[in-house]
CSV table of C-alpha atoms in Angstrom, one decimal:
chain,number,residue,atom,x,y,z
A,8,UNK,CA,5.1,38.8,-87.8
A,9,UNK,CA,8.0,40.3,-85.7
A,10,UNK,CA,10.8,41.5,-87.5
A,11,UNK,CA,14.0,39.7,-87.4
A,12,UNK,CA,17.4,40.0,-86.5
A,13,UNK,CA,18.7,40.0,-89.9
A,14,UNK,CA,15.8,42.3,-91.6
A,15,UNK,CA,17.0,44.9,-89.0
A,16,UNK,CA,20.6,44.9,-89.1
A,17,UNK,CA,19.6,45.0,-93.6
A,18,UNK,CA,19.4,48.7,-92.9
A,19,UNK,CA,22.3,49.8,-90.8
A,20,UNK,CA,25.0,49.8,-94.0
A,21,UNK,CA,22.6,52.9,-94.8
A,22,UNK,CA,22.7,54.5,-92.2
A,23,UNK,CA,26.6,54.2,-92.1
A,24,UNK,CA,27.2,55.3,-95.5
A,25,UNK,CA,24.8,58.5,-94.5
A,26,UNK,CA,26.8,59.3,-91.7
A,27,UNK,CA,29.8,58.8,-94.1
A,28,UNK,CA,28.6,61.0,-96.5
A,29,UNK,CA,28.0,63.7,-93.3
A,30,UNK,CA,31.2,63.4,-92.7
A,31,UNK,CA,32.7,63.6,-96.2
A,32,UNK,CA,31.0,67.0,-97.0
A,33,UNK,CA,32.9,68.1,-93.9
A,34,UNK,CA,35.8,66.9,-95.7
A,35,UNK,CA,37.1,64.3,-93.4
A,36,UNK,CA,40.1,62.8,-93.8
A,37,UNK,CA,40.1,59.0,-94.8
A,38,UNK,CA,41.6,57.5,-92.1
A,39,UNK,CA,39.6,59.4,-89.9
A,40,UNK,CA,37.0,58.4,-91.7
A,41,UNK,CA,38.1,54.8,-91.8
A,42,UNK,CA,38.2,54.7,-87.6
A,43,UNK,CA,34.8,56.2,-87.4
A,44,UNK,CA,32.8,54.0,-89.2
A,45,UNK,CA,34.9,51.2,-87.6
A,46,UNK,CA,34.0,52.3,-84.2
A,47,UNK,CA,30.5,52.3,-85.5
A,48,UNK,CA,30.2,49.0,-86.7
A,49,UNK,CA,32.4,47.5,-83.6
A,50,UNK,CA,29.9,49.4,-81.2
A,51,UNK,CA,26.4,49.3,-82.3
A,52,UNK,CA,26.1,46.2,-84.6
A,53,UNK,CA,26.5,42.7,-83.2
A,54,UNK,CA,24.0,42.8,-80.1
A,55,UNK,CA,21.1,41.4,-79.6
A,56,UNK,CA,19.2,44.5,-80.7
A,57,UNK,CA,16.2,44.1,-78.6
A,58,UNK,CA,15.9,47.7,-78.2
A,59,UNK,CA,15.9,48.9,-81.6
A,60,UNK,CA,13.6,46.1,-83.1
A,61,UNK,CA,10.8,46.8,-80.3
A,62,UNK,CA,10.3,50.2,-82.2
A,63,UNK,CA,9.7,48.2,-85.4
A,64,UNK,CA,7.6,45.9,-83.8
A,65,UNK,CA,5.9,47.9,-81.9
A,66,UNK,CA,5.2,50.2,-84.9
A,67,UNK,CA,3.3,47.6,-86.5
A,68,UNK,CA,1.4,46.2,-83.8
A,69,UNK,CA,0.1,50.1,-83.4
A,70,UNK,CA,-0.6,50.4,-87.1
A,71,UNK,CA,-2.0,46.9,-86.6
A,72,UNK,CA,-0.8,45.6,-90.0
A,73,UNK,CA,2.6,45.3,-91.9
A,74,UNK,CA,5.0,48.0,-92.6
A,75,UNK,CA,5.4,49.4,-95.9
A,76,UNK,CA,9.2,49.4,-97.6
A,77,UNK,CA,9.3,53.1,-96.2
A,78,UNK,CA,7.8,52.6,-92.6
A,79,UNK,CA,9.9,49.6,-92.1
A,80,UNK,CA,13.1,51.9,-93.0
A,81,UNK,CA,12.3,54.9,-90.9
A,82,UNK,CA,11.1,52.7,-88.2
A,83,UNK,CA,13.8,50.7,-88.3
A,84,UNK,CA,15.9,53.7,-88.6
A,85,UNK,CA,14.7,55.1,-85.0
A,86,UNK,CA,15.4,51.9,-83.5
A,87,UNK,CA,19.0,52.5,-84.9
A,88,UNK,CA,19.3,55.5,-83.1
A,89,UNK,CA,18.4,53.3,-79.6
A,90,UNK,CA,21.7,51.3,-80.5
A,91,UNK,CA,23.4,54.4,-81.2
A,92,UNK,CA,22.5,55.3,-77.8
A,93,UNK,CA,23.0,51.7,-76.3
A,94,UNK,CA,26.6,51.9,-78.1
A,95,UNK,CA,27.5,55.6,-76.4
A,96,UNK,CA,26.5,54.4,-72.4
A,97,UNK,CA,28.3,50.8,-73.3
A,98,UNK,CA,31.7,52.7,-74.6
A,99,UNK,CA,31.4,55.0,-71.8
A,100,UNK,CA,30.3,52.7,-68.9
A,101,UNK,CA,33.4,50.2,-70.0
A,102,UNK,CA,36.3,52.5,-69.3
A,103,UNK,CA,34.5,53.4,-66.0
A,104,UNK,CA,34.0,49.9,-65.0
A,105,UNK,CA,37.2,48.7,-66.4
A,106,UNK,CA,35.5,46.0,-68.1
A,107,UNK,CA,37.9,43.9,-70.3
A,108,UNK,CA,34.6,42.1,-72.8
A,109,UNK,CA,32.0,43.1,-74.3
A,110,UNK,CA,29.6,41.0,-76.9
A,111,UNK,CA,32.5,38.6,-77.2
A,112,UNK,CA,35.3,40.4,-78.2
A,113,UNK,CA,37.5,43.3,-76.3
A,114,UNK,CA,36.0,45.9,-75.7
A,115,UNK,CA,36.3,49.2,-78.1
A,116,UNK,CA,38.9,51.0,-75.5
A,117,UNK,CA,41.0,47.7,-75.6
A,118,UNK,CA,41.6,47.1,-79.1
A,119,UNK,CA,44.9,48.1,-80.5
A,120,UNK,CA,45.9,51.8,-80.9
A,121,UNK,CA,42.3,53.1,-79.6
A,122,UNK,CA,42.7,53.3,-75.8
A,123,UNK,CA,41.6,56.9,-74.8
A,124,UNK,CA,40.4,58.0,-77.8
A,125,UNK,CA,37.4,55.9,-76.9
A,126,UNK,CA,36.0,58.6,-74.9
A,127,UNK,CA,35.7,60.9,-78.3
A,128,UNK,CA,34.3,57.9,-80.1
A,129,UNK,CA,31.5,57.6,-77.5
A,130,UNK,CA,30.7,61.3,-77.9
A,131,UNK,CA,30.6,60.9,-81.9
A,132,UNK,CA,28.2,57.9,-81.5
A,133,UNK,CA,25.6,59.6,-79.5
A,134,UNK,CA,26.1,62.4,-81.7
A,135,UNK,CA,25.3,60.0,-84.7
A,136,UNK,CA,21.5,60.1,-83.2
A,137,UNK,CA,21.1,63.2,-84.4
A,138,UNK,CA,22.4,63.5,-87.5
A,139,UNK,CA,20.2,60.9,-88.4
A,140,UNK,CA,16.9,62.0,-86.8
A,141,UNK,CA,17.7,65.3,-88.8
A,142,UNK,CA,18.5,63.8,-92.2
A,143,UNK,CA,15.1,61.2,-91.8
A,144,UNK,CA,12.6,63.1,-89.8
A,145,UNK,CA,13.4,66.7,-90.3
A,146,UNK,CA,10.2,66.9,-92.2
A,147,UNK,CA,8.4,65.0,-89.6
A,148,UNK,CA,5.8,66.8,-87.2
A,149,UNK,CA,6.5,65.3,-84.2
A,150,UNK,CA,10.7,66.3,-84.9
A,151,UNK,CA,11.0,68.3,-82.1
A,152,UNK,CA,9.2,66.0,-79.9
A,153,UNK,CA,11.6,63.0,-80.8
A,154,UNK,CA,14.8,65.0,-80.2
A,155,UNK,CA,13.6,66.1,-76.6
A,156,UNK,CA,13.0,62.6,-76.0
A,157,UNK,CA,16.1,61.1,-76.8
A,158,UNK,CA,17.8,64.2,-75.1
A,159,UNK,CA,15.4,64.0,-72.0
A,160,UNK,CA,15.9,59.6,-71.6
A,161,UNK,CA,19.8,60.6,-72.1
A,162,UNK,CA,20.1,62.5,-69.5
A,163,UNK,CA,17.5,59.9,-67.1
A,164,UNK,CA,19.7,57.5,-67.7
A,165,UNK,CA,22.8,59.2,-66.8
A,166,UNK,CA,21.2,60.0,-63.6
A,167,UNK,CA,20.9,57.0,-62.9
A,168,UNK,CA,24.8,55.9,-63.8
A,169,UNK,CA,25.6,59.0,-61.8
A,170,UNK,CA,24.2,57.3,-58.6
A,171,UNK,CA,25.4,53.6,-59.2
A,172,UNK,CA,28.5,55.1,-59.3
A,173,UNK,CA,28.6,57.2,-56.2
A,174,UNK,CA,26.5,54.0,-54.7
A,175,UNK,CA,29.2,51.2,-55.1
A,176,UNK,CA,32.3,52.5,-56.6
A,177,UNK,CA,34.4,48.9,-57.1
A,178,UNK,CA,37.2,50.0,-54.7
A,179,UNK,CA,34.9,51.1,-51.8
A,180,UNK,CA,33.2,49.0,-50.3
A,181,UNK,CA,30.4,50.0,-47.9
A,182,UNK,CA,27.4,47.9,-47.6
A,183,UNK,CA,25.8,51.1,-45.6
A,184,UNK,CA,25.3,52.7,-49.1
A,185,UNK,CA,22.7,50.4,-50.2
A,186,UNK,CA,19.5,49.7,-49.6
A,187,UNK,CA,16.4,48.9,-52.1
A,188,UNK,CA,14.7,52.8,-52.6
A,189,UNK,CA,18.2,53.3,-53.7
A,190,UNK,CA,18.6,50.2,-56.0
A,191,UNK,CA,14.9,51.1,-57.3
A,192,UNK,CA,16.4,54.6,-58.4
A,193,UNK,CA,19.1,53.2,-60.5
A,194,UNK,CA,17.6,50.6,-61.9
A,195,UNK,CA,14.4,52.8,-63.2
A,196,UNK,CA,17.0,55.2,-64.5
A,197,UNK,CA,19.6,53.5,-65.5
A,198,UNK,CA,18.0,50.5,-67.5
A,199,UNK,CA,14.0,50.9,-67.5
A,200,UNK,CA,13.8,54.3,-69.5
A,201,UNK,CA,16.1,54.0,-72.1
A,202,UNK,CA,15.1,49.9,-72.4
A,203,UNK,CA,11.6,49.8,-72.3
A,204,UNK,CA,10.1,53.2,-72.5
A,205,UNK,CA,11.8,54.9,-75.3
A,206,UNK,CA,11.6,51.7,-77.7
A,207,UNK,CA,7.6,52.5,-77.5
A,208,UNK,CA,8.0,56.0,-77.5
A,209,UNK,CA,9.3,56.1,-80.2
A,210,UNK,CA,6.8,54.1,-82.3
A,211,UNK,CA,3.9,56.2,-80.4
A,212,UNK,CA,5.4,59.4,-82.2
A,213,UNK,CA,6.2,56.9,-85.6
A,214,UNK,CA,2.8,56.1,-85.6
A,215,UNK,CA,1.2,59.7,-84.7
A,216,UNK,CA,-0.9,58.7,-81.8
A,217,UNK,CA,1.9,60.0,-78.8
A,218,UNK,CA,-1.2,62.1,-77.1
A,219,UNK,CA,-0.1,62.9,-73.6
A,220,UNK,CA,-2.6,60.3,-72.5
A,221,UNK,CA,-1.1,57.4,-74.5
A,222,UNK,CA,2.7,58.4,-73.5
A,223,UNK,CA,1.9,58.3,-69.5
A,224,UNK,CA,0.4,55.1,-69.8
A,225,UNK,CA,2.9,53.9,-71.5
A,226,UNK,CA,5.6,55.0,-68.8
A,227,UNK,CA,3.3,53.7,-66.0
A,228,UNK,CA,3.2,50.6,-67.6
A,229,UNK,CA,7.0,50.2,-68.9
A,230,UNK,CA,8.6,51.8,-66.0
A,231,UNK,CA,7.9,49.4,-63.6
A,232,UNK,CA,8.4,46.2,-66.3
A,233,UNK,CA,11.7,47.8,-66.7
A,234,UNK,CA,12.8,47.4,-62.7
A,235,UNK,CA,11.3,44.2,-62.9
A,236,UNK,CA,13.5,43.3,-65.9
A,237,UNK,CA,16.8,44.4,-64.1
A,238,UNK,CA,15.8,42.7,-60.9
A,239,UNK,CA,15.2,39.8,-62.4
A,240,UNK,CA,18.9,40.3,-64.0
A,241,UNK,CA,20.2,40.5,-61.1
A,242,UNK,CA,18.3,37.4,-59.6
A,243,UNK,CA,19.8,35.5,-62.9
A,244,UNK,CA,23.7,37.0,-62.0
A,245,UNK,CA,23.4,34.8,-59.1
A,246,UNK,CA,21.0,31.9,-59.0
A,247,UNK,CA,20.7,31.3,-63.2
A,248,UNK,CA,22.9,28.4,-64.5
A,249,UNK,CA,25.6,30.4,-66.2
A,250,UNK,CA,25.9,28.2,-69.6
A,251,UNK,CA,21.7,29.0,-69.8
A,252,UNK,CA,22.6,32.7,-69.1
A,253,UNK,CA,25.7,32.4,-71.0
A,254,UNK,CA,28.0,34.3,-68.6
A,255,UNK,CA,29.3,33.9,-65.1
A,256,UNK,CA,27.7,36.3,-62.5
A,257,UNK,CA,30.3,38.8,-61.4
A,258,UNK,CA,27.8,41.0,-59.5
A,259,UNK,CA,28.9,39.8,-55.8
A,260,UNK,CA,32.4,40.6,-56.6
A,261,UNK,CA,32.1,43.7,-58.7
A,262,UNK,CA,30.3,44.9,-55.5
A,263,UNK,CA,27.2,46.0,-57.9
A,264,UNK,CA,24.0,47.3,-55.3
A,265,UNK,CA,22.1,44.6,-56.6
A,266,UNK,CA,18.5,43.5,-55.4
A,267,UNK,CA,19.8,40.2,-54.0
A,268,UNK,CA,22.5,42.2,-51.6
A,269,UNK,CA,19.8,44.8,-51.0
A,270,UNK,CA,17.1,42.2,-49.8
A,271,UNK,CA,19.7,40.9,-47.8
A,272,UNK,CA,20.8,43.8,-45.5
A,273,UNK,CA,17.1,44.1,-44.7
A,274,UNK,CA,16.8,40.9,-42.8
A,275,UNK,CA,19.9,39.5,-42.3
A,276,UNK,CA,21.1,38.8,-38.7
A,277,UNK,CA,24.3,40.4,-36.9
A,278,UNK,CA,26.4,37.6,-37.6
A,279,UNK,CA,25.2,37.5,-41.5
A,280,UNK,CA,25.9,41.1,-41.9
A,281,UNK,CA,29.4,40.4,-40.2
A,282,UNK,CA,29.9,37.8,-43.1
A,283,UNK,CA,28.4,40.0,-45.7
A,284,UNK,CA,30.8,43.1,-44.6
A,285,UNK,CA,33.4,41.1,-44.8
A,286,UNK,CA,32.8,39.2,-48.4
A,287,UNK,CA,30.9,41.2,-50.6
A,288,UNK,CA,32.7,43.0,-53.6
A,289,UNK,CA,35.6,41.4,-52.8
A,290,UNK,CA,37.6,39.6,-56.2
A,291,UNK,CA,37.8,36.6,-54.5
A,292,UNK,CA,36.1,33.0,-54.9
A,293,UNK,CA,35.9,32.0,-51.3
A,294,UNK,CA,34.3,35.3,-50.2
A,295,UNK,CA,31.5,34.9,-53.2
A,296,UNK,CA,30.7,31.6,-51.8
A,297,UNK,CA,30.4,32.9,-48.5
A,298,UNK,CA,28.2,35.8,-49.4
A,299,UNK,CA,26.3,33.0,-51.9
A,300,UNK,CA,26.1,31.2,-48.6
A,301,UNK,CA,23.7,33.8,-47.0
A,302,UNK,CA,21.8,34.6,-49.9
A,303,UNK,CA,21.0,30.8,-49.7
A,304,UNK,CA,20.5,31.3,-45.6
A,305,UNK,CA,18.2,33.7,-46.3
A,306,UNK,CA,16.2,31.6,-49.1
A,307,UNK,CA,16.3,34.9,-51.5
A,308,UNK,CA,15.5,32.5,-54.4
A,309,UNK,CA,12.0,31.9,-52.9
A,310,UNK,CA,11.8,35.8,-52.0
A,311,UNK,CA,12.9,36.2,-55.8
A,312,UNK,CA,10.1,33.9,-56.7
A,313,UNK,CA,7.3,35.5,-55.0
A,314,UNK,CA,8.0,39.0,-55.9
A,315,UNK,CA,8.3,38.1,-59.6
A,316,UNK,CA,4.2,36.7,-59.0
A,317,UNK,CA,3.3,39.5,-57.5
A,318,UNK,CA,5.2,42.3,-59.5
A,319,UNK,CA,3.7,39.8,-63.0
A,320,UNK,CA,0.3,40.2,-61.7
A,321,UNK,CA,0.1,43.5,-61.1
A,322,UNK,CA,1.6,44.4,-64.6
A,323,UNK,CA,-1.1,42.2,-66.4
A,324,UNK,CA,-3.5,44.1,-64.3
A,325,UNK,CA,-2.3,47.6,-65.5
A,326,UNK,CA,-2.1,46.1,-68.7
A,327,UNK,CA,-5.7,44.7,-68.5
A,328,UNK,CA,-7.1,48.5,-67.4
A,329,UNK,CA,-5.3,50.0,-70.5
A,330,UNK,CA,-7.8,52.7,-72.5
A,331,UNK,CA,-7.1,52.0,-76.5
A,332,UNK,CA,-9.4,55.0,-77.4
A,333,UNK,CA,-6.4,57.3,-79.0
A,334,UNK,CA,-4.7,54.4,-80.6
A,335,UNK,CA,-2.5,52.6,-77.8
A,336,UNK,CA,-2.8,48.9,-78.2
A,337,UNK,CA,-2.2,46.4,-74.9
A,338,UNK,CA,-0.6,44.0,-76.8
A,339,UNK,CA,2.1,46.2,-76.7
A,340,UNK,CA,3.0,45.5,-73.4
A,341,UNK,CA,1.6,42.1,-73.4
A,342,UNK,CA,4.3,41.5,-76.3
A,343,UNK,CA,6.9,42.8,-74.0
A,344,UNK,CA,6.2,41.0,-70.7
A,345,UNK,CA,6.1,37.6,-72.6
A,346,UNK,CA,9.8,38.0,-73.8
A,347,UNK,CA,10.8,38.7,-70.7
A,348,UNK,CA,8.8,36.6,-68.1
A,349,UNK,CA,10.4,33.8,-66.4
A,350,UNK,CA,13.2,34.3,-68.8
A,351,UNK,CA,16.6,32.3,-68.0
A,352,UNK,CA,18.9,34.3,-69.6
C-alpha cells in the first residue's frame, strides 16, 4: 500500500526537534531559534509532498514488501530532505519572481517582519539536508554517494533556473529568446531531476541496489517523464478548467517560455507572430485572450494531445525493455506514469 499523506508528515516533528537540538548545542538563542523552526514548518510542511513520499514508496516497491518501523523512518526521512530542498528553490524562486502566494497563504518573504531575511532562511533550509543526512546516514555506506547527489541535482536544477531566468525575465519581453531545445533545457533541469529522478535515487541507494546500471536507467527513464510532466503543466496553465486545476493560469502574462508559446513561434504566420509580439507577457486580460486566441488558431490543444500519445508510448516502451537483474523493478516507473497521465490538475 502507498504511504499516506498523514503517515509522512508523522515524522517531520522529528526531524524538527533534531534540527533544534543542532541548533541548541550551538547555543542558539530562543528567538532565533523560535524563527527557524517557524520558517521550517511554514516552508516545507503543507504541500502536497509528492516528492518526498515517492522515496518511501518507491522503497518498498524495490524491497517488494512493507517497511519496517526503521525503514519507513529513514525512508521517510530522505524524502524529507526532497522537501527541504523543494522548500529552499520555492523561498528562493518567490522573491525572484515576485510571487505574492504560495500553498495558500503569503508567501515566507511576505509575512510580517521577515522580508529579506528570507534569503538566509532559504540558505538554512537547504543546509537542513545535511545535517540530517549526517545525523541518519552517517553510518550508512552509500553516505557519500547520497550527499553528491543531492549536491550534484542542486546544482542541475539551478542551471536550469539560471537559464529561465536569462530566457524570459518578466520585464523583457522578447519572443526571439525562446524556442523548444531551449524550453527542453529548462524544463529537464529545472523540474525533471530534482522531481522525478532524485525521489528514485534515493530509494535505489535506500535499498542498496544503486549499481551504475540501475541509476542510468532510471534517469533515461525519469528524465524524459519529467519534461513530459512540465509540459503537460504547461498545457493545463492554459487549456485546464482552473477550478479542476485549482488555480488560474498566469503563464501567458508572467511571459513564462512555455511549450504552448514555443510550439507557437514554430508555425505561426506573420500576422500571428505580430499578435503574439504584441500580447504575450503582458499583465493584461485582453492581450491573454488575444495570445489564447492563436493558441486556439493554431489548434495547440490537438498538438498537446498527440504529443502526450506519442511521448506515453514511448515511455511504456522504455519501461517495457527495463532489465530487473540487479534489483530495479518497472513498476517503479509504471507507478509514476499512472499518477501523472492524463492528469487534470
Amino acid at each position: 500500500m502507498p504511504t499516506t499523506l498523514k503517515e509522512f508528515e508523522s515524522v517531520w516533528p522529528q526531524l524538527v526537534e533534531a534540527l533544534a537540538d543542532h541548533c541548541r548545542q550551538y547555543k542558539l538563542p530562543d528567538n532565533a531559534l523560535k524563527w527557524f523552526t517557524e520558517s521550517l514548518n511554514h516552508n516545507t510542511a503543507g504541500g502536497k509532498c509528492n516528492r518526498g513520499m515517492s522515496v518511501v514508496d518507491t522503497s518498498s516497491l524495490l524491497l517488494n514488501r512493507m517497511l519496517s518501523k526503521e525503514e519507513y523512518f529513514r525512508s521517510a526521512a530522505l524524502g524529507w530532505m526532497i522537501e527541504l530542498l523543494q522548500a529552499f528553490f520555492l523561498v528562493s524562486d518567490d522573491i525572484m519572481d515576485s510571487s505574492k502566494t504560495r500553498r495558500g497563504s503569503p508567501c515566507w518573504y511576505l509575512m510580517p517582519n521577515v522580508g529579506m531575511i528570507a534569503i538566509n532562511d532559504a540558505f538554512m533550509l537547504e543546509a537542513s539536508i545535511y545535517v540530517l543526512l549526517k545525523k541518519y546516514f552517517r553510518e550508512d555506506k552509500n553516505y557519500v554517494e547520497i550527499m553528491e547527489t543531492f549536491h550534484e541535482v542542486t546544482f542541475q536544477t539551478e542551471l536550469g533556473q539560471n537559464c529561465d531566468l536569462l530566457t524570459a525575465p518578466e520585464d523583457k519581453v522578447d519572443l526571439t529568446n525562446f524556442n523548444l531545445q531551449k524550453h527542453s533545457f529548462i524544463v529537464i533541469f529545472k523540474t525533471a531531476y530534482y522531481s522525478f529522478y532524485l525521489p528514485v535515487a534515493l530509494a535505489l541507494y535506500f535499498c542498496d541496489v544503486a549499481t551504475p546500471k540501475n541509476l542510468q536507467q532510471a534517469k533515461d527513464i525519469l528524465i524524459p517523464m519529467g519534461e513530459y510532466f512540465q509540459i503537460q503543466d504547461d498545457y493545463l496553465d492554459n487549456f485546464a478548467d482552473p477550478k479542476t486545476l485549482g488555480k488560474i493560469g498566469t503563464d501567458i502574462q508572467d511571459n513564462k517560455c512555455s511549450w504552448l508559446i514555443c510550439q507557437a513561434l514554430k508555425v505561426a504566420s506573420p500576422e500571428q507572430r505580430e499578435v503574439l509580439d504584441k500580447n504575450y507577457g503582458r499583465k493584461d486580460k485582453a492581450c491573454e485572450a488575444e495570445v489564447k486566441a492563436v493558441f486556439n488558431d493554431l489548434k495547440l490543444e490537438q498538438v498537446y494531445q498527440e504529443y502526450e500519445e506519442e511521448a506515453v508510448g514511448r515511455l511504456r516502451r522504455m519501461i517495457a525493455q527495463v532489465d530487473e537483474s540487479e534489483g530495479l523493478k518497472k513498476e517503479v516507473f509504471e507507478e509514476f506514469l499512472r499518477k501523472i497521465y492524463k492528469r487534470s490538475k
